[in-house]
Coordinates of C-alpha atoms in Angstrom, one line a residue:
X280 CA 230.9 83.2 207.6
X281 CA 234.2 81.4 208.2
X282 CA 234.6 77.6 208.2
X283 CA 235.3 77.6 212.0
X284 CA 232.1 79.5 212.6
X285 CA 230.1 77.2 210.4
X286 CA 231.5 74.1 212.1
X287 CA 230.6 75.6 215.5
X288 CA 227.0 76.1 214.3
X289 CA 226.4 72.4 214.7
X290 CA 226.0 73.3 218.3
X291 CA 222.8 75.1 217.3
X292 CA 222.2 78.7 217.8
X293 CA 219.2 77.9 220.0
X294 CA 221.3 75.7 222.2
X295 CA 224.0 78.4 222.5
X296 CA 221.4 81.0 223.5
X297 CA 219.8 78.6 225.9
X298 CA 223.1 77.9 227.7
X299 CA 223.2 81.6 228.7
X300 CA 220.7 81.2 231.6
X301 CA 219.0 78.5 233.5
X302 CA 215.6 79.9 232.6
X303 CA 216.5 79.7 228.9
X304 CA 217.7 76.1 229.3
X305 CA 214.4 75.2 230.9
X306 CA 212.6 76.8 228.0
X307 CA 214.6 74.8 225.5
X308 CA 213.9 71.6 227.3
X309 CA 210.2 72.3 227.0
X310 CA 210.6 72.9 223.3
X311 CA 212.4 69.7 222.7
X312 CA 209.5 67.8 224.2
X313 CA 207.7 68.1 220.9
X314 CA 204.0 68.2 220.2
X315 CA 201.2 65.7 220.1
X316 CA 200.3 66.6 216.5
X317 CA 203.6 66.8 214.8
X318 CA 207.3 67.4 215.1
X319 CA 210.0 70.0 215.7
X320 CA 208.9 71.4 219.1
X321 CA 207.0 74.6 219.8
X322 CA 207.6 78.3 220.1
X323 CA 206.6 80.8 222.6
X324 CA 206.8 80.5 226.4
X325 CA 205.0 77.1 226.2
X326 CA 203.2 77.7 229.5
X327 CA 199.9 76.3 228.1
X328 CA 197.9 79.5 228.6
X329 CA 198.6 81.4 225.4
X330 CA 197.0 81.1 222.0
X331 CA 198.1 78.1 219.8
X332 CA 199.1 78.4 216.1
X333 CA 199.5 75.2 214.1
X334 CA 201.5 75.1 210.9
X335 CA 201.1 72.9 207.8
X336 CA 204.7 73.0 206.8
X337 CA 208.0 72.8 208.6
X338 CA 209.6 76.0 207.2
X339 CA 206.7 78.2 208.3
X340 CA 206.4 76.4 211.6
X341 CA 210.0 77.4 212.2
X342 CA 209.6 81.0 211.1
X343 CA 206.5 81.2 213.4
X344 CA 208.3 79.8 216.5
X345 CA 211.1 82.3 215.9
X346 CA 208.7 85.2 215.8
X347 CA 206.7 83.9 218.8
X348 CA 209.8 83.4 220.9
X349 CA 209.4 84.9 224.4
X350 CA 205.6 85.4 224.0
X351 CA 202.7 83.2 225.2
X352 CA 201.9 82.2 221.6
X353 CA 202.6 78.5 221.2
X354 CA 203.4 77.2 217.7
X355 CA 203.1 73.5 216.7
X356 CA 204.2 71.6 213.6
X357 CA 201.5 69.3 212.2
X358 CA 203.8 67.3 209.9
X359 CA 205.2 64.2 211.7
X360 CA 209.0 63.8 212.0
X361 CA 210.6 62.0 209.1
X362 CA 207.9 62.9 206.5
X363 CA 208.1 65.2 203.6
X364 CA 205.6 68.1 204.0
X365 CA 204.4 68.1 200.4
X366 CA 203.3 64.5 199.8
X367 CA 201.9 63.7 203.3
X368 CA 198.3 62.8 203.6
X369 CA 197.1 63.1 207.2
X370 CA 194.0 61.6 208.8
X371 CA 191.0 63.5 210.0
X372 CA 192.6 64.1 213.5
X373 CA 194.8 66.7 212.0
X374 CA 191.8 68.7 210.8
X375 CA 190.5 68.5 214.3
X376 CA 193.8 69.9 215.6
X377 CA 193.4 72.8 213.2
X378 CA 189.8 73.4 214.3
X379 CA 190.9 73.4 218.0
X380 CA 193.8 75.8 217.3
X381 CA 193.5 79.6 217.4
X382 CA 195.4 80.0 214.1
X383 CA 196.5 77.9 211.1
X384 CA 199.7 78.9 209.3
X385 CA 199.5 77.4 205.7
X386 CA 201.4 77.7 202.4
X387 CA 198.6 79.0 200.2
X388 CA 196.2 77.3 197.8
X389 CA 197.2 74.4 195.6
X390 CA 200.4 73.1 197.3
X391 CA 199.0 70.9 200.1
X392 CA 195.6 69.5 199.1
X393 CA 194.9 68.3 202.6
X394 CA 195.4 71.8 203.9
X395 CA 193.1 73.2 201.3
X396 CA 190.4 70.7 202.3
X397 CA 190.9 71.6 206.0
X398 CA 190.5 75.3 205.2
X399 CA 187.3 74.5 203.3
X400 CA 186.0 72.6 206.3
X401 CA 186.7 75.6 208.5
X402 CA 184.8 77.9 206.2
X403 CA 181.9 75.6 205.6
X404 CA 181.4 75.0 209.3
X405 CA 182.0 78.6 210.4
X406 CA 185.0 77.8 212.5
X407 CA 186.8 80.9 213.6
X408 CA 190.4 79.5 213.5
X409 CA 192.5 82.4 212.1
X410 CA 194.1 81.7 208.7
X411 CA 197.7 82.9 208.1
X412 CA 198.8 82.5 204.5
X413 CA 202.6 82.5 204.5
X414 CA 202.7 82.9 200.7
X415 CA 200.5 86.0 200.4
X416 CA 202.1 88.6 198.2
X417 CA 205.1 86.5 197.3
X418 CA 206.2 86.7 193.7
X419 CA 206.4 83.2 192.3
X420 CA 208.3 82.1 189.2
X421 CA 206.9 79.9 186.4
X422 CA 207.3 76.2 186.7
X423 CA 210.8 75.2 185.5
X424 CA 211.8 78.8 184.8
X425 CA 215.5 77.8 185.2
X426 CA 215.3 74.8 182.8
X427 CA 214.9 74.3 179.1
X428 CA 211.2 73.5 178.8
X429 CA 211.7 71.3 175.7
X430 CA 214.4 69.2 177.4
X431 CA 212.4 68.9 180.6
X432 CA 209.2 68.0 178.8
X433 CA 206.7 70.2 180.7
X434 CA 205.2 71.8 177.7
X435 CA 201.6 71.3 178.8
X436 CA 202.1 72.3 182.5
X437 CA 200.9 75.7 183.6
X438 CA 201.2 77.6 186.8
X439 CA 203.8 78.7 189.3
X440 CA 206.5 76.9 191.3
X441 CA 205.4 77.0 195.0
X442 CA 208.9 76.4 196.6
X443 CA 209.6 80.1 197.1
X444 CA 210.9 79.7 200.7
X445 CA 214.2 78.3 199.4
X446 CA 215.1 81.8 198.3
X447 CA 215.9 83.7 201.6
X448 CA 214.8 87.0 200.1
X449 CA 211.4 85.7 199.2
X450 CA 211.2 84.0 202.6
X451 CA 211.4 87.4 204.2
X452 CA 207.9 88.1 202.9
X453 CA 206.6 85.0 204.6
X454 CA 208.1 86.1 207.9
X455 CA 206.2 89.4 207.5
X456 CA 203.0 87.5 206.7
X457 CA 203.3 85.3 209.7
X458 CA 204.3 88.2 212.0
X459 CA 201.1 90.1 210.9
X460 CA 199.0 87.0 211.6
X461 CA 200.5 86.5 215.1
X462 CA 200.1 90.1 215.9
X463 CA 196.4 89.8 215.1
X464 CA 196.3 86.7 217.3
X465 CA 198.1 88.3 220.2
X466 CA 198.0 92.1 219.8
X467 CA 199.2 92.7 223.4
X468 CA 202.6 91.2 222.3
X469 CA 202.9 93.2 219.1
X470 CA 206.2 94.8 219.9
X471 CA 207.9 91.5 220.7
X472 CA 206.5 89.7 217.7
X473 CA 207.5 92.5 215.3
X474 CA 211.0 92.8 216.9
X475 CA 211.5 89.1 216.6
X476 CA 210.5 89.1 213.0
X477 CA 212.9 91.9 212.1
X478 CA 215.7 90.3 214.0
X479 CA 215.1 87.0 212.2
X480 CA 215.1 88.6 208.8
X481 CA 218.2 90.8 209.4
X482 CA 220.3 88.3 211.4
X483 CA 219.3 85.0 209.9
X484 CA 217.8 85.2 206.5
X485 CA 220.1 88.0 205.3
X486 CA 223.1 86.1 206.6
X487 CA 222.0 82.9 204.8
X488 CA 221.4 84.9 201.6
X489 CA 225.0 86.3 201.8
X490 CA 226.5 82.9 202.5
X491 CA 224.6 81.3 199.6
X492 CA 225.7 84.1 197.3
X493 CA 229.4 83.7 198.3
X494 CA 229.2 79.9 197.6
X495 CA 227.8 80.3 194.1
X496 CA 230.0 83.3 193.2
X497 CA 233.1 81.2 194.1
X498 CA 232.1 78.3 191.9
X499 CA 233.7 77.7 188.5
X500 CA 230.8 75.5 187.6
X501 CA 227.2 76.8 187.1
X502 CA 225.3 73.6 187.1
X503 CA 224.2 71.2 190.0
X504 CA 222.8 67.8 189.2
X505 CA 220.2 66.7 191.7
X506 CA 219.0 63.1 192.2
X507 CA 215.9 64.7 193.6
X508 CA 212.6 66.3 192.5
X509 CA 212.1 69.8 191.0
X510 CA 212.1 71.8 194.3
X511 CA 215.3 73.9 194.0
X512 CA 214.9 76.2 191.1
X513 CA 214.4 79.3 193.4
X514 CA 218.1 78.9 194.5
X515 CA 219.0 78.7 190.8
X516 CA 217.0 81.7 189.9
X517 CA 218.4 83.8 192.8
X518 CA 222.0 82.9 192.5
X519 CA 222.5 82.2 188.8
X520 CA 223.1 78.5 188.8
X521 CA 221.3 75.7 186.8
X522 CA 219.6 73.3 189.1
X523 CA 219.1 70.0 187.2
X524 CA 216.5 67.8 189.0
X525 CA 216.3 64.1 188.1
X526 CA 212.5 64.1 188.9
X527 CA 211.2 66.9 186.7
X528 CA 207.8 67.3 188.4
X529 CA 207.0 68.8 191.8
X530 CA 206.2 65.6 193.6
X531 CA 209.0 64.2 195.8
X532 CA 207.7 60.7 195.1
X533 CA 207.6 61.2 191.3
X534 CA 208.8 58.5 189.0
X535 CA 212.2 58.6 187.3
X536 CA 211.9 58.0 183.5
X537 CA 214.7 56.5 181.4
X538 CA 214.9 59.8 179.6
X539 CA 215.5 61.6 182.9
X540 CA 218.4 59.3 183.7
X541 CA 219.8 59.8 180.2
X542 CA 219.7 63.6 180.5
X543 CA 221.3 63.5 183.9
X544 CA 224.1 61.3 182.5
X545 CA 224.7 63.9 179.7
X546 CA 224.8 66.8 182.2
X547 CA 227.3 64.8 184.4
X548 CA 229.5 63.9 181.5
X549 CA 229.4 67.4 179.8
X550 CA 230.3 69.1 183.1
X551 CA 232.8 66.6 184.6
X552 CA 230.6 66.3 187.7
X553 CA 232.2 64.3 190.5
X554 CA 229.5 64.6 193.1
X555 CA 225.7 65.0 193.0
X556 CA 223.0 66.0 195.5
X557 CA 220.1 63.8 196.7
X558 CA 217.0 64.7 198.7
X559 CA 217.1 63.6 202.3
X560 CA 213.5 62.4 202.2
X561 CA 213.7 60.9 198.7
X562 CA 214.6 57.6 197.2
X563 CA 218.3 56.6 197.0
X564 CA 218.1 54.2 194.1
X565 CA 218.3 56.9 191.3
X566 CA 221.4 58.4 192.9
X567 CA 223.0 55.0 193.1
X568 CA 222.1 54.3 189.5
X569 CA 223.9 57.5 188.4
X570 CA 226.9 56.5 190.4
X571 CA 226.9 53.1 188.7
X572 CA 226.6 54.5 185.2
X573 CA 228.7 57.6 185.3
X574 CA 232.0 58.9 186.9
X575 CA 230.0 60.3 189.9
X576 CA 231.8 59.2 193.1
X577 CA 229.1 60.0 195.7
X578 CA 226.0 61.8 196.6
X579 CA 225.4 64.2 199.4
X580 CA 222.2 65.7 201.0
X581 CA 219.9 68.5 200.2
X582 CA 216.5 69.3 201.4
X583 CA 213.8 72.0 200.6
X584 CA 213.2 72.3 204.4
X585 CA 210.0 70.3 203.9
X586 CA 210.5 67.9 206.8
X587 CA 212.8 67.0 209.7
X588 CA 214.6 63.9 211.0
X589 CA 214.5 62.8 214.6
X590 CA 218.1 63.9 215.3
X591 CA 217.3 67.3 213.9
X592 CA 214.4 67.7 216.3
X593 CA 216.6 66.6 219.1
X594 CA 219.2 69.2 218.2
X595 CA 216.5 71.9 217.7
X596 CA 217.5 72.4 214.0
X597 CA 215.4 74.9 212.1
X598 CA 215.6 76.5 208.7
X599 CA 218.8 78.2 209.6
X600 CA 220.6 75.1 211.0
X601 CA 219.5 73.0 208.0
X602 CA 220.8 75.6 205.6
X603 CA 224.1 75.7 207.4
X604 CA 224.6 72.0 208.1
X605 CA 222.9 70.3 205.1
X606 CA 222.4 72.4 202.0
X607 CA 225.4 74.8 202.1
X608 CA 228.1 72.1 202.6
X609 CA 226.5 70.0 199.8
X610 CA 226.5 72.9 197.4
X611 CA 230.1 73.6 198.2
X612 CA 231.0 70.0 197.3
X613 CA 228.8 69.5 194.2
X614 CA 230.0 72.8 192.8
X615 CA 233.6 71.8 193.3
X616 CA 234.4 74.6 195.8
X617 CA 235.6 72.2 198.5
X618 CA 236.3 68.5 199.0
X619 CA 233.7 66.6 201.1
X620 CA 236.2 66.6 204.0
X621 CA 236.6 70.4 203.8
X622 CA 232.9 71.0 203.9
X623 CA 230.5 71.2 206.9
X624 CA 231.4 70.3 210.4
X625 CA 233.8 67.6 211.6
X626 CA 232.7 64.3 210.4
X627 CA 230.1 65.7 208.0
X628 CA 231.6 63.8 205.0
X629 CA 231.6 60.5 206.7
X630 CA 228.0 61.0 208.0
X631 CA 226.5 62.1 204.8
X632 CA 228.5 60.5 202.0
X633 CA 226.0 58.1 200.2
X634 CA 223.7 58.4 203.2
X635 CA 220.9 55.9 203.7

C-alpha cells in the first residue's frame, strides 16, 4: 500500500463505506453509540431484534462485528474503553451480561481468568449461552520462542504464548471460528456471515500481512526494542525479526527489573537504536528511563489490539485501522525504514512522539 493510501486510511474504511449512502451513514451512527457493557460499538443491523454475541477481547469483538455486518446479529465488546483486555478484572455484572447474551466469544482457556470463571458459571448453572472459542485449532508458539531463554530468564515457565492474533495468518483461523459460531447462532444468515468472513480474510487480513511483510523485508535492522510487555513475538516469528520486550512476562502490568533495563540498554547500544516502541496502555516511565540512559531519542506507540482509546471508538477504528495507524508506522520508524515525519498520516509524529 502506498504512503498516500495509508494516510487516507485515517478516514477509516468504515467511514468511507458509510458515506456511500444515507442508510449506511445511519447504520454507522448507531454503531458509534457504543454499548452498555463495554466499548467499540456493535456489529450487525443493530435493530435490537437479533441475537446478541458478547466478546471478552477487543480483537475478536472486531472480527465478529465485521462478520455480522448487514445481519441482525449484534456484537458487543465487554472490555471498557481505555483498558487492556488482558489484565482487566470485571465485576459480577459482566457475568450477568454473558448469561443474558445468546453467545460469548472468548479467547480460550488460561488467558483471561475472569472469562474462564464466567464460562464455569454458565456450565455449572446450565445456562445455554453459546460459547465461541476464537482460539480453537490455532497453532500456538512456545513462550518466548523468539528470544534467548537464558537471557530472558524464563527457564521454569511452561506453556504457550496466547497472543496469536498479532499474526494476521493465524488470525484468519479465529475469523473462521467466529464465523462458524455465528452461523450456528443465526443459520438463516449463513451466506452473508460466511461471505463477510471470506471478504475480511482476503481483503483485510491478507493485505495487512502483505504490508507487514514489506515493512520487515525493507529493514536493514532485524531487532525491535519494546518498552512493553512480551506480547509481540508472533510478529517476530512470522516476519523474522527479534522482538525484545522490556517486561519479559505476559502481563502488561509486570514489573521492570534492573536486569531488564540493563539488557535493553545493551540491545540499544549494540544495534544503534534511535527509536523504541512503547505500549499504548502501558506505563511510560520505563521508556523515559531508556531515553535518559541511552541514545534513544523518542518512543512511539504499539498495541497488541487488546483495548481501545476513546478517540479510536469515535473514529470506529478496529483491528485494521489500528494496524495501519499505530503499529505499522511505529515499526517503520523503529526499524529505521522511515523518519517519524515520513511515517503514518499527517501529524502522526507530533501526536505520538513520547505520547502520554
